[in-house]
Short mmCIF file of C-alpha atoms in Angstrom, two decimals:
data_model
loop_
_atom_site.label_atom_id
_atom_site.label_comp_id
_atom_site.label_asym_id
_atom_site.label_seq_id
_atom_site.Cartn_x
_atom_site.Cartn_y
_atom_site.Cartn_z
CA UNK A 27 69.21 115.57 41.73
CA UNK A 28 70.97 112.95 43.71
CA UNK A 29 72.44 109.98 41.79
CA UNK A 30 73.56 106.90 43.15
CA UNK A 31 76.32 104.87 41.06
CA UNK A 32 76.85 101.05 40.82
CA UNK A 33 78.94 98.76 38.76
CA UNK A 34 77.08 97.03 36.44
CA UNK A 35 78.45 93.54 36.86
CA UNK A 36 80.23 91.63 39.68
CA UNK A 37 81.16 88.13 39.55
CA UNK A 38 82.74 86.26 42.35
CA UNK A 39 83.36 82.55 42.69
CA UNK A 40 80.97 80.11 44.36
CA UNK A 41 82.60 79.84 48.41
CA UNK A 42 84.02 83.44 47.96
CA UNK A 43 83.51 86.32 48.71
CA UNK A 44 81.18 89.78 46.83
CA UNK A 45 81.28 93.19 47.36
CA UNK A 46 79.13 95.17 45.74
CA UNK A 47 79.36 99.23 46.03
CA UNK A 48 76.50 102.10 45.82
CA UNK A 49 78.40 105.41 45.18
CA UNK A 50 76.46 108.54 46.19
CA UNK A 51 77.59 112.21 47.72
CA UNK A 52 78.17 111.72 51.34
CA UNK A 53 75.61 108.35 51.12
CA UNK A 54 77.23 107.47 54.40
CA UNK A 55 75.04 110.94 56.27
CA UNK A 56 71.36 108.95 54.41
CA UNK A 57 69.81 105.24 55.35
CA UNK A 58 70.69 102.87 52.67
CA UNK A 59 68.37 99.98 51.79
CA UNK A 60 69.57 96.84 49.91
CA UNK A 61 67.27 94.91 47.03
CA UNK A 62 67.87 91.26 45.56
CA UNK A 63 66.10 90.25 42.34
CA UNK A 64 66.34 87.57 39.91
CA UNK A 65 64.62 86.70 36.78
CA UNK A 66 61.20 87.30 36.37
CA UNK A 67 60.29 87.68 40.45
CA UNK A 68 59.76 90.82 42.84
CA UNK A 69 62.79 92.77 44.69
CA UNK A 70 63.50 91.51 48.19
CA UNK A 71 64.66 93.55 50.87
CA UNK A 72 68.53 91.98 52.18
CA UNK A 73 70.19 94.72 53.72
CA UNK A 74 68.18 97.36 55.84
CA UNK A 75 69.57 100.75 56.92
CA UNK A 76 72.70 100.28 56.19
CA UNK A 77 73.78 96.96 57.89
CA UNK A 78 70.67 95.06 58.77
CA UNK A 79 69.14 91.76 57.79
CA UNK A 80 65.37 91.06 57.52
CA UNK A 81 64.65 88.00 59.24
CA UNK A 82 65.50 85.27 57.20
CA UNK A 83 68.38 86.23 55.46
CA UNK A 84 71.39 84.86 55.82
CA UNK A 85 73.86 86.07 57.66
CA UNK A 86 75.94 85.72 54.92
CA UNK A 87 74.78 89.61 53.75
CA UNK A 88 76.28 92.33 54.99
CA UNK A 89 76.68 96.23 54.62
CA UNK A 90 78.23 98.80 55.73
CA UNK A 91 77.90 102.83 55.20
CA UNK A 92 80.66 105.64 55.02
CA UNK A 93 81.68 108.63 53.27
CA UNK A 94 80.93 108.46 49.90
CA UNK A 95 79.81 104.57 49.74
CA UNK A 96 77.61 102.11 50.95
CA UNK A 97 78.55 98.07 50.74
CA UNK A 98 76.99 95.23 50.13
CA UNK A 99 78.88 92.41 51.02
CA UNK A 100 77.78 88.79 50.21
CA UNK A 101 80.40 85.79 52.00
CA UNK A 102 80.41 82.33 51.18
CA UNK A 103 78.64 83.26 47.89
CA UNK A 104 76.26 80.61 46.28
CA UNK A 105 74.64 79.88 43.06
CA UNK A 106 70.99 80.83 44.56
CA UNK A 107 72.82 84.07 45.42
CA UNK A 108 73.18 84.83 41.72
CA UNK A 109 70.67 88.09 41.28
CA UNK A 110 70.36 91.74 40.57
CA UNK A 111 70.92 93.94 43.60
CA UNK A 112 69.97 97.55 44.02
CA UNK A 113 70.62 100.08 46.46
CA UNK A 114 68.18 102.56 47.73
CA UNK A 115 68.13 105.64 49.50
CA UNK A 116 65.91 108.98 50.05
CA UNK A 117 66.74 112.39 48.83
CA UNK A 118 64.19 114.88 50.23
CA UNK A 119 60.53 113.63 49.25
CA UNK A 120 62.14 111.23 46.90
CA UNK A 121 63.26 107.91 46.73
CA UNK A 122 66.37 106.98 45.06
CA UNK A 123 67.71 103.43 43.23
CA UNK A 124 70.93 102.66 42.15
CA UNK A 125 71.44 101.25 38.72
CA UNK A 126 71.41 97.74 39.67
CA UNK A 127 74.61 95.73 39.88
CA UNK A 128 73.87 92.06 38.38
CA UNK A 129 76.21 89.36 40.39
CA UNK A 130 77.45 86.18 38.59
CA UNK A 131 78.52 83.48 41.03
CA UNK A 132 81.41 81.37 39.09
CA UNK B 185 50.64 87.07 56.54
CA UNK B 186 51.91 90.42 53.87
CA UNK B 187 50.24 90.14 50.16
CA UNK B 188 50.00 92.99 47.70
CA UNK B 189 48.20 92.25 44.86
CA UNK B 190 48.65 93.97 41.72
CA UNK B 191 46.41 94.49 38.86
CA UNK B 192 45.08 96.55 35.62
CA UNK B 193 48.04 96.11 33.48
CA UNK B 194 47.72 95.56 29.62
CA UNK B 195 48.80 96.84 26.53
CA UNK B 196 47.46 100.58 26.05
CA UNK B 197 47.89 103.13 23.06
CA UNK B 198 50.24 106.18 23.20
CA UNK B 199 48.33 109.13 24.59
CA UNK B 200 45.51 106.43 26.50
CA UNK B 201 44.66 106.07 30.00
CA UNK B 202 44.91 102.81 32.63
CA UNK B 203 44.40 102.60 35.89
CA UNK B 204 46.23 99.83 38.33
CA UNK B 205 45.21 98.74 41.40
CA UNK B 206 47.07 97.09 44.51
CA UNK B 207 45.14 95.12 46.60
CA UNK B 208 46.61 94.72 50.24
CA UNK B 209 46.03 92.01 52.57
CA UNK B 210 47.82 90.80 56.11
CA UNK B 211 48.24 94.19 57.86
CA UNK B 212 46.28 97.28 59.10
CA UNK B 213 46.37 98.79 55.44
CA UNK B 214 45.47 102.05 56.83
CA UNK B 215 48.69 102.51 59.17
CA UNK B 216 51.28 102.18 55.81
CA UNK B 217 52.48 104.33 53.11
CA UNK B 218 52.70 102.36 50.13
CA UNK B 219 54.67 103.17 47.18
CA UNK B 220 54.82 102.67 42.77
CA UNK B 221 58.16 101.44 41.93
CA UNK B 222 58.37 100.30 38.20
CA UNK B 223 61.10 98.46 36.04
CA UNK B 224 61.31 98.84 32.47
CA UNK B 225 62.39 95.80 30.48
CA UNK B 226 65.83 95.39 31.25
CA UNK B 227 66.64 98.33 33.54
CA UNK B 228 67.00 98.55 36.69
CA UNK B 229 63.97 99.97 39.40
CA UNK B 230 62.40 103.50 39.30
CA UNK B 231 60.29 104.87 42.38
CA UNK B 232 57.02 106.52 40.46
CA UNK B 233 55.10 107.44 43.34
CA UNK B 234 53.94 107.52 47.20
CA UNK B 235 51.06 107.90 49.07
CA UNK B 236 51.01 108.11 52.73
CA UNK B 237 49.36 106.10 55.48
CA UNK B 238 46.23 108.45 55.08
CA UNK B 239 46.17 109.54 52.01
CA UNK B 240 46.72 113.09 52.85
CA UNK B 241 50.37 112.89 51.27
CA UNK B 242 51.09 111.95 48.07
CA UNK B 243 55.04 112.49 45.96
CA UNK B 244 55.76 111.52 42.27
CA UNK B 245 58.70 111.94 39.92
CA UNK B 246 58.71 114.94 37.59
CA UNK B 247 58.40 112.48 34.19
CA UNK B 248 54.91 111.49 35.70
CA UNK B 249 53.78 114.90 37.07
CA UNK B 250 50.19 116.09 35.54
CA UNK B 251 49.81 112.52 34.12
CA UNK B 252 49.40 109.85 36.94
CA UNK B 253 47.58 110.66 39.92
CA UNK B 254 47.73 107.95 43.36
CA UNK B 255 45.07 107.73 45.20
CA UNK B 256 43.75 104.87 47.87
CA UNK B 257 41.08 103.87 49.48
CA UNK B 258 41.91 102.53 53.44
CA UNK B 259 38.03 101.19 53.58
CA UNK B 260 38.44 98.99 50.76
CA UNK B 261 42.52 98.46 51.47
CA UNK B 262 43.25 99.20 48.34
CA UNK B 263 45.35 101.87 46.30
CA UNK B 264 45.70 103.17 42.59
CA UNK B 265 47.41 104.45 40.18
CA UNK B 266 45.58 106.23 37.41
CA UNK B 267 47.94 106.82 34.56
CA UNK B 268 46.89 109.26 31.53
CA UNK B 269 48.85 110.53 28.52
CA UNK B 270 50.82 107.30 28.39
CA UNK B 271 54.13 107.43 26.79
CA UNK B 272 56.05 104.44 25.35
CA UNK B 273 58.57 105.14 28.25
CA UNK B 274 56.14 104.45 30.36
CA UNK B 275 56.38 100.83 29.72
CA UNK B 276 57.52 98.69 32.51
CA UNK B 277 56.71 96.12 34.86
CA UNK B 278 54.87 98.12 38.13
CA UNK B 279 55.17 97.03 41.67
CA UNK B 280 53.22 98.60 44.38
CA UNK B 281 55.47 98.16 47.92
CA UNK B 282 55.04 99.18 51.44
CA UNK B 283 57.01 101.54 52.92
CA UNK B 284 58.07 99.67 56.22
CA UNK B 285 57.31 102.57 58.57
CA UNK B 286 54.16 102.63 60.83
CA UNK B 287 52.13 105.46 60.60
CA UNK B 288 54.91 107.34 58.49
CA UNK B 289 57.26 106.89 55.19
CA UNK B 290 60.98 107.74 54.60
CA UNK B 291 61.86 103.96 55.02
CA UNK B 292 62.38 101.47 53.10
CA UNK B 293 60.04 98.46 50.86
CA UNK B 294 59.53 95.20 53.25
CA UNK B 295 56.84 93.91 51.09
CA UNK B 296 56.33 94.15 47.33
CA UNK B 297 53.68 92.71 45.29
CA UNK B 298 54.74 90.28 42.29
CA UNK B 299 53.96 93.38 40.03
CA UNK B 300 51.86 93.71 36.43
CA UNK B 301 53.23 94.39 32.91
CA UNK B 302 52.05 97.80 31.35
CA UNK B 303 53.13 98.30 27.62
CA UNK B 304 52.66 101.56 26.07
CA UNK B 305 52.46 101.03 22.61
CA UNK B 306 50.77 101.51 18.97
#
């Protein structure tokens, strides 16, 4: 079954800038679907195939798609940016999550 | 605007039966595949199940195969998820979410409801 790999921590200082990675067989050839979620709330759709943002997110997220990994990338990062993210693809009739990758903003 | 609704959550034996619901609200309920992702305390999401825009399609992970069965009802625009033979890994916080494609699935969750708690336990 397809697997999809992310670290499970990144921290980044506050004004910098996070990238966070989804690792999957050729991910870049599937639609990859970014999740934020902190504490004790729903997921929220940032990042939409690949490399677009829902209206109102900032344009402060990012990603991009290719070969064997899929990006999130998060500039400027701020405390209210401090969450859980998850990637998300399909495999056949299946849908796929990544591990989760929990981001601490310094 | 968007509102899923979960309910039916509780605490339920090993081996017992519950059934959630997801309310929907906002959009043509009928037009949307809508999904069961849930999230066991502290790990990360799992997608359970789908069921398609009419009902007429319906995919679920192999752990919950023979056990939970979706089902909705565009009339009342509403879904479920009847879950028998709990196990204790069955525990976890379950969302219901639409699938963002019109009339289709293969897309990704735009909305997501604030989920409800089901512990699987003696």
């Amino acid at each position: 079954s397809y697997e999809l790999t992310q670290p499970l921590s990144v921290s980044v200082a506050l004004g910098q800038t996070a990238t966070i990675t989804c690792r999957g067989d050729n991910i870049g050839s599937k639609n990859v679907h970014w999740y934020q979620q902190k504490p004790g709330q729903a997921p929220v759709l940032v990042i939409y195939t690949n490399n677009n943002r829902p209206s109102g997110i900032p344009e402060r997220f990012s990603g991009s798609n290719s070969g064997n990994t899929a990006t999130l990338t998060i500039s400027r990062a701020e405390a209210g940016d401090e969450a859980d993210y998850s990637c998300q693809v399909w495999d056949s009739s299946s849908v796929i999550f990544g591990g989760g990758t929990k981001l601490t903003v310094l | 605007q968007v509102q899923l609704v979960e309910s039916g959550g509780g605490v339920v034996q090993p081996g017992r039966s519950l059934r959630l619901s997801c309310a929907a609200s906002g959009f043509t309920f009928s037009s949307y595949a809508i999904h069961w992702v849930r999230q066991a305390p502290g790990k990360g999401l799992e997608w359970v199940a789908l069921i398609s825009y009419a009902g007429t399609t319906k995919y679920n992970i192999d752990s919950v195969k023979g056990r939970f069965t979706i089902s909705r009802d565009n009339s009342k625009d509403t879904m479920s998820l009847q879950m028998n033979s709990l196990r204790a890994e069955d525990t976890a916080v379950y969302y219901c979410a639409r699938d963002s494609y019109s009339g289709s699935y293969f897309g990704y969750f735009d909305y997501w409801g604030q989920g409800t708690l089901v512990t699987v336990s003696s």
